Coordinates of N, CA and C and ligand atoms in Angstrom, one line a residue:
M94 N -8.7 55.6 0.3 CA -7.9 55.0 1.4 C -8.5 55.0 2.8
A95 N -9.0 55.9 3.2 CA -9.6 56.1 4.4 C -10.8 55.1 4.7
R96 N -11.6 54.9 3.3 CA -12.6 54.1 3.2 C -12.2 52.6 3.4
V97 N -11.2 52.4 2.9 CA -10.7 51.0 3.0 C -10.3 50.5 4.4
L98 N -9.4 51.4 4.9 CA -9.2 51.4 6.2 C -10.4 51.4 7.3
G99 N -11.4 52.0 7.0 CA -12.5 51.8 7.8 C -13.3 50.7 7.6
S100 N -13.4 50.1 6.4 CA -14.0 48.7 6.1 C -13.0 47.7 6.9
F101 N -11.8 47.9 6.8 CA -10.9 47.0 7.4 C -11.1 46.9 8.8
L102 N -11.1 47.9 9.5 CA -11.3 48.1 11.2 C -12.6 47.7 11.3
L103 N -13.8 47.8 10.6 CA -15.1 47.4 10.9 C -14.9 45.7 10.8
L104 N -14.3 45.2 9.9 CA -14.2 43.8 9.6 C -13.4 43.2 10.8
V105 N -12.4 43.9 11.4 CA -11.8 43.5 12.6 C -12.7 43.3 13.7
V106 N -13.6 44.5 14.1 CA -14.4 44.4 15.0 C -15.5 43.4 15.1
V107 N -15.7 43.3 13.7 CA -17.1 42.3 13.5 C -16.4 40.9 13.9
S108 N -15.5 40.6 13.3 CA -14.9 39.2 13.2 C -14.4 39.1 14.8
S109 N -14.1 40.0 15.5 CA -13.5 39.6 16.9 C -14.8 39.3 17.9
V110 N -15.8 39.9 17.4 CA -17.2 39.7 18.1 C -17.7 38.5 17.7
A111 N -17.7 37.9 16.2 CA -18.2 36.8 15.9 C -17.4 35.4 16.6
M112 N -16.0 35.9 16.8 CA -15.3 34.6 17.2 C -15.4 34.7 18.5
A113 N -16.3 35.0 19.4 CA -16.4 35.0 20.8 C -16.3 34.0 21.5
T114 N -15.2 33.4 21.6 CA -14.8 32.1 22.4 C -13.6 32.1 23.3
D115 N -13.0 30.9 23.9 CA -11.8 31.2 24.6 C -10.7 31.8 23.7
P116 N -10.0 32.7 24.3 CA -9.1 33.5 23.6 C -8.0 32.5 23.1
S117 N -7.2 32.8 22.0 CA -6.2 31.7 21.5 C -5.1 32.0 22.5
P118 N -4.3 30.8 22.6 CA -2.8 31.0 23.3 C -1.8 31.9 22.8
L119 N -1.0 32.6 23.6 CA 0.0 33.3 22.8 C 1.4 32.8 23.2
Q120 N 1.1 31.4 23.7 CA 2.4 30.8 24.2 C 2.3 29.4 23.9
D121 N 3.2 28.3 24.2 CA 2.8 26.9 23.9 C 1.9 26.5 24.8
F122 N 2.0 26.7 26.1 CA 1.0 26.6 27.0 C 1.1 27.4 28.1
C123 N 0.3 27.2 29.0 CA -0.1 28.2 30.3 C -0.6 27.4 31.4
V124 N 0.1 26.4 31.9 CA -0.6 25.5 32.9 C -1.0 26.0 34.1
A125 N -2.3 26.0 34.3 CA -2.9 26.8 35.4 C -2.3 26.8 36.8
D126 N -2.0 27.8 37.4 CA -1.4 28.1 38.8 C -2.9 28.6 39.8
P127 N -3.5 27.7 40.1 CA -4.6 28.1 40.9 C -4.5 29.1 42.1
S128 N -3.1 28.9 42.7 CA -2.6 29.7 43.8 C -2.2 31.0 43.4
G129 N -2.1 31.3 42.1 CA -1.6 32.6 41.6 C -2.4 33.8 42.1
Q130 N -1.8 34.9 42.5 CA -2.7 35.9 43.2 C -2.9 36.8 42.1
V131 N -2.7 36.9 40.8 CA -3.0 37.7 39.8 C -4.4 37.2 39.3
L132 N -5.6 38.0 39.2 CA -6.7 37.6 38.6 C -6.7 37.9 36.9
V133 N -6.8 36.9 36.3 CA -7.0 37.1 34.9 C -8.2 36.4 34.4
N134 N -8.3 36.3 33.2 CA -9.3 35.8 32.4 C -8.9 34.2 32.1
G135 N -9.1 33.5 33.0 CA -8.6 32.1 33.2 C -7.6 32.0 34.4
F136 N -6.7 31.2 34.4 CA -5.8 31.1 35.5 C -4.4 31.7 35.1
A137 N -3.6 32.3 36.0 CA -2.2 32.6 35.8 C -1.4 31.4 35.3
C138 N -0.4 31.7 34.9 CA 0.6 30.5 34.1 C 1.5 30.2 35.2
K139 N 1.7 28.9 35.6 CA 2.7 28.2 36.3 C 4.1 28.6 35.6
N140 N 5.1 28.9 36.5 CA 6.4 28.9 35.9 C 6.7 27.9 34.8
P141 N 7.0 28.1 33.4 CA 7.0 27.0 32.4 C 8.2 26.0 32.7
S142 N 9.2 26.7 33.6 CA 10.6 25.5 34.0 C 10.1 24.6 34.9
L143 N 9.1 24.9 35.7 CA 8.5 24.0 36.7 C 7.6 23.0 36.1
V144 N 7.1 23.0 35.2 CA 6.0 22.4 34.4 C 6.4 20.9 34.2
Q145 N 5.5 19.8 34.9 CA 5.9 18.4 34.7 C 4.9 17.9 33.8
A146 N 5.0 16.5 33.4 CA 4.1 15.7 32.4 C 2.7 15.7 33.4
D147 N 2.6 15.5 34.6 CA 1.5 15.2 35.1 C 0.5 16.5 35.2
D148 N 1.1 17.9 34.8 CA 0.2 18.9 34.6 C -0.6 18.7 33.4
F149 N -0.2 17.9 32.6 CA -1.1 17.6 31.2 C -1.8 16.4 31.3
Y150 N -2.0 15.7 32.4 CA -2.5 14.4 32.5 C -3.7 14.3 33.6
F151 N -4.6 13.5 33.3 CA -5.8 13.4 34.2 C -6.3 12.0 34.1
G152 N -6.0 11.3 35.2 CA -6.3 9.7 35.4 C -7.7 9.3 35.9
G153 N -8.5 10.2 35.9 CA -9.7 10.1 36.7 C -10.9 9.4 36.0
L154 N -11.1 9.3 34.7 CA -11.8 8.8 34.0 C -12.0 7.2 33.9
R155 N -11.2 6.6 34.5 CA -11.1 4.9 34.3 C -12.4 4.3 34.8
M156 N -12.9 5.1 35.8 CA -13.9 4.3 36.6 C -15.2 5.2 36.1
R157 N -16.4 4.2 36.4 CA -17.5 4.8 36.0 C -18.1 5.8 37.1
G158 N -18.7 6.9 36.7 CA -19.2 7.8 37.6 C -20.1 7.2 38.5
N159 N -20.6 7.9 39.4 CA -21.7 7.5 40.5 C -22.8 7.9 40.1
T160 N -23.7 7.1 39.5 CA -24.9 7.3 39.1 C -26.2 6.9 40.0
S161 N -25.8 6.9 41.4 CA -26.6 6.5 42.5 C -27.3 7.9 42.7
N162 N -28.2 8.5 41.9 CA -29.0 10.0 42.2 C -30.3 10.0 41.5
P163 N -31.1 11.0 41.8 CA -32.3 10.8 41.4 C -32.7 10.7 40.0
V164 N -31.4 11.1 39.1 CA -31.8 11.4 37.7 C -31.1 10.2 37.0
G165 N -30.1 9.4 37.8 CA -29.6 8.1 37.2 C -28.4 8.7 36.0
S166 N -27.7 9.5 36.4 CA -26.5 9.8 35.5 C -25.6 10.7 36.2
K167 N -24.4 10.6 35.8 CA -23.2 11.3 36.2 C -22.3 11.9 35.1
V168 N -22.0 13.0 35.2 CA -21.2 13.8 34.4 C -19.7 14.0 35.0
S169 N -18.6 13.3 34.5 CA -17.5 13.6 35.2 C -16.5 14.6 34.4
P170 N -16.4 15.7 34.8 CA -15.6 16.7 34.1 C -14.2 16.4 33.9
V171 N -13.6 16.8 32.9 CA -12.3 17.1 32.7 C -12.0 18.6 32.2
F172 N -12.1 19.5 32.9 CA -12.1 20.9 32.8 C -10.8 21.4 33.4
V173 N -10.5 22.6 33.2 CA -9.2 23.2 33.7 C -9.1 23.0 35.3
D174 N -10.1 23.0 35.9 CA -10.1 22.4 37.4 C -9.6 21.3 37.7
Q175 N -9.8 20.2 36.7 CA -9.3 18.8 37.1 C -7.9 18.7 36.2
L176 N -7.7 19.4 35.1 CA -6.5 19.2 34.1 C -5.9 20.6 34.0
P177 N -5.0 21.1 34.7 CA -4.2 22.4 34.7 C -3.7 22.6 33.3
G178 N -3.1 21.8 32.8 CA -2.8 22.0 31.2 C -3.6 22.3 30.3
L179 N -5.0 22.4 30.6 CA -6.1 23.0 29.7 C -6.1 24.4 29.7
N180 N -5.2 25.1 30.5 CA -5.6 26.4 30.8 C -5.2 27.2 29.5
T181 N -6.3 28.2 29.0 CA -5.8 28.9 27.7 C -5.9 28.2 26.3
L182 N -6.2 26.8 26.5 CA -6.5 26.0 25.2 C -7.8 26.0 24.6
G183 N -8.7 26.4 25.3 CA -10.1 26.4 24.9 C -10.9 25.1 24.3
I184 N -10.4 24.0 25.2 CA -10.9 22.6 24.9 C -11.1 22.0 26.5
A185 N -12.2 21.2 26.6 CA -12.2 20.3 27.6 C -13.1 19.3 27.3
M186 N -13.4 18.2 28.3 CA -14.1 17.1 27.9 C -14.8 16.6 29.1
A187 N -15.8 15.5 28.8 CA -16.4 15.1 30.1 C -16.7 13.4 29.8
R188 N -16.9 12.6 30.7 CA -17.2 11.6 30.6 C -18.7 11.6 31.2
V189 N -19.7 10.8 30.6 CA -21.0 10.8 31.2 C -21.4 9.1 31.2
D190 N -21.8 8.9 32.2 CA -22.4 7.5 32.6 C -24.0 7.7 33.0
Y191 N -24.7 6.7 32.4 CA -26.1 6.5 32.7 C -26.5 5.2 33.1
E192 N -27.6 5.3 34.1 CA -28.1 4.1 34.6 C -29.2 3.6 33.4
P193 N -29.7 2.6 33.2 CA -31.0 2.3 32.3 C -31.9 3.3 32.5
W194 N -32.4 3.9 31.4 CA -33.2 5.3 31.4 C -32.9 6.3 32.4
G195 N -31.6 6.6 32.7 CA -31.0 7.5 33.3 C -31.0 8.7 32.5
L196 N -31.2 10.0 33.1 CA -31.2 11.2 32.3 C -30.2 12.3 32.7
N197 N -29.4 12.8 31.6 CA -28.7 13.8 32.1 C -29.4 15.2 31.9
P198 N -30.2 15.8 32.8 CA -31.4 16.6 32.8 C -30.9 18.0 31.9
P199 N -31.9 18.6 31.4 CA -31.8 19.8 30.6 C -30.8 20.6 31.3
H200 N -29.8 21.3 30.6 CA -28.7 22.2 31.1 C -28.4 22.9 29.8
F201 N -27.4 23.9 30.0 CA -26.3 24.5 29.0 C -25.2 24.7 29.6
H202 N -24.2 25.0 28.6 CA -22.8 25.5 28.7 C -22.8 26.8 28.4
P203 N -22.5 27.8 29.3 CA -22.6 29.2 29.2 C -21.4 29.4 28.2
R204 N -20.1 28.7 28.2 CA -19.2 29.2 27.5 C -18.8 27.9 26.3
A205 N -19.5 27.2 25.9 CA -19.1 25.9 25.0 C -20.0 25.4 24.1
T206 N -19.6 25.0 23.0 CA -20.5 24.0 22.1 C -19.9 22.7 22.5
E207 N -20.8 21.7 22.4 CA -20.4 20.3 23.0 C -20.5 19.4 21.8
L208 N -19.4 18.5 21.6 CA -19.5 17.4 20.7 C -19.7 16.2 21.3
F209 N -20.6 15.4 21.2 CA -21.3 14.4 22.1 C -21.0 12.9 21.3
T210 N -20.3 12.0 21.9 CA -19.9 10.5 21.2 C -20.7 9.8 21.9
V211 N -21.3 8.6 21.7 CA -22.0 7.7 22.2 C -20.8 6.3 22.3
L212 N -20.4 5.9 23.3 CA -19.5 4.7 23.2 C -20.4 3.5 23.7
E213 N -21.3 3.4 24.4 CA -22.1 2.2 24.8 C -23.6 2.6 24.9
G214 N -24.5 1.9 24.6 CA -25.8 2.2 24.7 C -26.6 3.0 23.7
T215 N -27.9 3.2 24.0 CA -28.7 4.0 23.0 C -29.5 5.2 23.8
L216 N -29.0 6.4 23.1 CA -29.5 7.7 24.1 C -30.3 8.4 23.1
E217 N -31.5 8.9 23.8 CA -32.3 9.9 23.0 C -31.6 11.2 23.5
V218 N -31.5 12.2 22.4 CA -30.8 13.6 22.9 C -31.6 14.6 22.3
G219 N -31.6 15.8 22.6 CA -32.0 17.0 22.1 C -31.7 18.2 22.7
F220 N -31.9 19.3 21.8 CA -31.8 20.6 22.3 C -32.9 21.5 21.8
V221 N -33.1 22.7 22.4 CA -34.2 23.7 22.0 C -33.5 24.8 21.4
T222 N -34.1 25.5 20.4 CA -33.4 26.8 19.9 C -34.0 27.8 20.8
S223 N -33.4 29.1 20.3 CA -33.8 30.3 21.1 C -35.1 30.7 20.7
N224 N -35.8 31.8 21.5 CA -37.0 32.4 21.2 C -36.9 33.0 19.9
P225 N -38.1 33.3 19.1 CA -39.2 32.9 19.6 C -39.6 31.4 19.1
E226 N -38.9 30.8 18.5 CA -39.1 29.6 17.8 C -39.2 28.5 18.7
N227 N -38.1 28.2 19.6 CA -38.1 27.2 20.6 C -38.3 26.0 20.0
R228 N -37.7 25.7 18.9 CA -37.8 24.4 18.1 C -37.1 23.4 18.9
F229 N -37.6 22.3 19.1 CA -37.0 21.1 19.6 C -36.5 20.2 18.6
I230 N -35.1 20.0 18.6 CA -34.4 19.2 17.7 C -33.9 18.0 18.4
T231 N -34.3 16.7 17.8 CA -34.0 15.5 18.8 C -33.6 14.3 18.0
K232 N -32.9 13.3 18.4 CA -32.6 12.3 17.6 C -32.2 11.1 18.6
V233 N -32.5 9.9 18.1 CA -31.8 8.7 18.8 C -30.5 8.3 18.2
L234 N -29.4 8.3 19.3 CA -28.1 7.9 19.0 C -27.5 6.3 19.3
Q235 N -27.0 5.9 18.5 CA -26.4 4.3 19.0 C -25.0 4.5 19.2
K236 N -24.5 3.4 19.5 CA -23.1 3.4 19.8 C -22.4 4.1 18.7
G237 N -21.2 4.9 18.9 CA -20.5 5.3 17.7 C -21.1 6.6 17.1
D238 N -22.3 7.1 17.5 CA -22.8 8.2 16.7 C -22.4 9.5 17.4
V239 N -22.5 10.4 16.5 CA -21.8 11.8 17.3 C -23.0 12.9 16.9
F240 N -23.2 13.7 17.8 CA -24.2 14.8 17.9 C -23.4 16.1 18.5
V241 N -23.9 17.2 17.8 CA -23.5 18.6 18.3 C -24.4 19.2 19.1
F242 N -24.2 19.8 20.1 CA -25.1 20.7 21.1 C -24.6 22.1 20.9
P243 N -25.2 22.9 20.1 CA -24.8 24.2 19.9 C -24.5 25.1 21.3
M244 N -23.6 25.9 21.0 CA -23.1 26.8 22.2 C -24.3 27.3 22.9
R245 N -24.4 27.2 24.2 CA -25.3 28.0 25.2 C -26.9 27.4 24.8
L246 N -27.1 26.4 24.2 CA -28.7 26.1 23.8 C -28.8 24.9 24.8
V247 N -30.2 24.8 25.5 CA -30.5 24.0 26.4 C -30.5 22.6 25.7
H248 N -29.9 21.6 26.4 CA -29.9 20.3 25.9 C -30.0 19.0 27.0
F249 N -30.3 17.8 26.5 CA -30.4 16.7 27.4 C -30.0 15.5 26.6
Q250 N -29.6 14.4 27.5 CA -29.5 13.1 27.1 C -30.4 12.0 27.9
R251 N -30.9 11.2 27.4 CA -31.7 10.2 28.0 C -31.4 8.7 27.6
N252 N -30.9 7.6 28.5 CA -30.7 6.4 28.3 C -32.0 5.6 27.8
I253 N -32.2 5.3 26.8 CA -33.5 4.5 26.5 C -33.2 3.1 26.2
G254 N -32.4 2.5 26.9 CA -32.1 1.1 27.0 C -32.1 0.5 28.3
N255 N -32.3 -0.8 28.5 CA -32.2 -1.4 29.4 C -30.8 -1.7 30.2
T256 N -29.8 -1.2 29.4 CA -28.3 -1.6 30.0 C -28.1 0.0 30.2
K257 N -26.7 -0.1 30.9 CA -25.8 1.2 31.2 C -25.5 1.7 29.8
A258 N -25.5 3.1 29.9 CA -24.7 3.9 28.7 C -23.7 4.7 29.0
L259 N -23.0 5.0 28.2 CA -21.5 5.6 28.3 C -21.3 6.6 27.2
A260 N -20.8 7.9 27.6 CA -20.7 8.8 26.4 C -19.4 9.7 26.8
V261 N -19.0 10.3 25.8 CA -17.8 11.3 26.0 C -18.1 12.4 25.4
S262 N -18.1 13.6 25.8 CA -18.2 15.0 25.3 C -17.1 15.8 25.3
T263 N -16.7 16.5 24.0 CA -15.7 17.5 23.7 C -16.3 18.7 23.9
L264 N -15.6 19.7 24.5 CA -16.3 21.1 24.8 C -15.4 22.1 24.5
S265 N -16.0 23.3 23.7 CA -15.0 24.1 23.2 C -14.6 25.1 24.0
S266 N -14.2 25.0 25.3 CA -13.8 26.0 26.4 C -13.0 25.2 27.3
Q267 N -12.0 25.9 27.9 CA -11.2 25.0 29.1 C -12.3 25.0 30.2
N268 N -13.3 25.9 30.4 CA -14.0 26.0 31.3 C -15.4 26.3 30.8
P269 N -16.1 25.3 30.6 CA -17.4 25.3 29.7 C -18.7 25.8 30.5
G270 N -18.6 25.5 32.0 CA -19.6 25.6 32.9 C -20.7 24.8 32.6
I271 N -21.5 24.8 33.5 CA -22.8 23.7 33.3 C -23.9 24.6 34.3
V272 N -25.0 24.7 33.4 CA -26.0 25.4 34.3 C -27.2 24.4 34.0
T273 N -27.6 23.6 35.2 CA -29.0 22.8 35.1 C -30.1 23.6 35.4
I274 N -31.0 23.3 34.5 CA -32.3 24.5 34.4 C -32.8 24.3 35.7
A275 N -33.2 23.0 36.5 CA -33.9 22.8 37.4 C -33.2 23.4 38.6
N276 N -32.1 23.1 38.8 CA -31.3 23.5 39.9 C -31.2 25.1 39.9
A277 N -31.0 25.6 38.5 CA -30.8 27.2 38.6 C -32.0 27.8 39.0
V278 N -33.2 27.4 38.5 CA -34.4 27.9 38.7 C -35.2 27.7 40.2
F279 N -34.9 26.5 40.2 CA -35.7 26.0 41.6 C -34.8 25.9 43.0
G280 N -33.6 26.0 42.7 CA -32.5 25.7 43.7 C -31.6 26.8 43.9
S281 N -31.8 28.0 43.5 CA -31.0 28.9 43.6 C -30.8 29.2 45.2
K282 N -29.5 29.9 45.4 CA -29.4 30.3 46.8 C -28.8 31.8 46.9
P283 N -29.8 32.7 47.6 CA -31.1 32.4 48.0 C -32.1 32.2 46.8
A284 N -33.2 31.5 47.3 CA -34.2 31.1 46.5 C -34.8 32.4 45.6
I285 N -35.3 32.3 44.4 CA -36.2 33.2 43.8 C -37.5 33.2 44.2
S286 N -38.0 34.4 44.6 CA -39.5 34.4 45.2 C -40.6 33.3 44.5
T287 N -41.1 32.5 45.3 CA -42.1 31.7 44.9 C -43.2 32.2 43.9
D288 N -43.7 33.5 44.4 CA -44.7 34.0 43.5 C -44.0 34.5 42.3
I289 N -42.7 34.9 42.1 CA -42.1 35.1 40.7 C -42.2 34.0 39.9
L290 N -41.7 32.8 40.4 CA -41.8 31.7 39.7 C -43.1 31.1 39.3
A291 N -44.3 31.1 40.3 CA -45.5 30.9 39.9 C -46.1 31.6 38.8
K292 N -45.6 33.0 38.9 CA -46.1 33.8 37.7 C -45.6 33.4 36.2
A293 N -44.1 33.2 36.5 CA -43.5 32.7 35.2 C -43.8 31.3 34.7
F294 N -44.2 30.6 35.7 CA -44.7 29.0 35.2 C -45.9 28.9 35.0
Q295 N -46.9 30.2 35.3 CA -48.3 30.1 35.3 C -48.8 28.9 35.9
T296 N -48.3 28.9 37.1 CA -48.9 27.6 38.2 C -49.1 28.3 39.6
G297 N -49.3 27.4 40.4 CA -49.7 27.9 42.0 C -48.5 27.9 42.8
N298 N -48.4 28.6 43.7 CA -47.4 28.8 44.8 C -46.9 27.4 45.4
D299 N -48.0 26.5 45.5 CA -47.7 25.0 46.1 C -47.0 24.2 45.3
V300 N -47.2 24.5 44.0 CA -46.5 23.6 42.9 C -44.9 24.2 43.0
I301 N -44.7 25.4 43.0 CA -43.4 25.9 43.0 C -42.4 25.7 44.4
E302 N -43.4 25.7 45.5 CA -42.9 25.3 46.6 C -42.2 23.8 46.8
N303 N -43.0 22.9 46.3 CA -42.7 21.5 46.0 C -41.6 21.3 45.3
L304 N -41.3 22.2 44.3 CA -40.2 22.1 43.3 C -39.1 22.6 44.3
Q305 N -39.2 23.5 45.0 CA -38.1 24.4 45.6 C -37.5 23.5 46.4
L306 N -38.5 22.7 47.1 CA -37.9 21.7 48.3 C -37.0 20.6 47.7
K307 N -37.3 20.1 46.4 CA -36.7 19.0 45.8 C -35.3 19.6 45.5
F308 N -35.1 20.9 45.2 CA -34.0 21.3 44.7 C -33.1 22.1 45.7
Ligands
GLV260 C1 -22.4 17.2 29.6 O1 -22.5 18.3 30.0 C2 -23.2 16.5 28.6 O2 -24.3 17.1 28.1 O3 -22.9 15.4 28.2
MN261 MN1 -24.0 19.2 27.8

């Protein structure tokens, strides 16, 4: 009996570790109350009797994102910060616009897997597996195609057409987060010492200083 109980407890512990993602809700909804004074994992709930339809609504994706930037792409997030009704629900989305040959540069989501759907255009996408293999998995996607970027892996998309492209992503967290590699490494505040990056990237301080100026 003790052994059965022990195995059961082990299973509970292992499965709770293996299912490390946004926790399941314990109520119908918990609309985020960003002004709440209580600090919890997520946002505190707005009083349910004060909740309105607009708490579950976001009308901000009708327009193209502004892609006038050096990479020629724009991610317009619909995370819990934009849509308070997402709080505790473990899901979010984003619209991604691309100029011809625009790039959504290498980045990862610290808390989410991403399911990516092309609505317009032709996109080259890819992700890299963890050490030591660092295998690069890449594919060209057409309108209507779907691709998954597994949780926390570095990935990118590039428009390889001469027309604008459009995609939507669904992400498995209300607050997926985005870490853009170049910004995190060369644009941190305060900056990581140039000599640390020069050694890490096996290059000269001048190359690193140049990159730090850009980010
Ligand atoms: C957004 O993060 C995306 O990769 O499309
Ligand atoms: Mn992404």
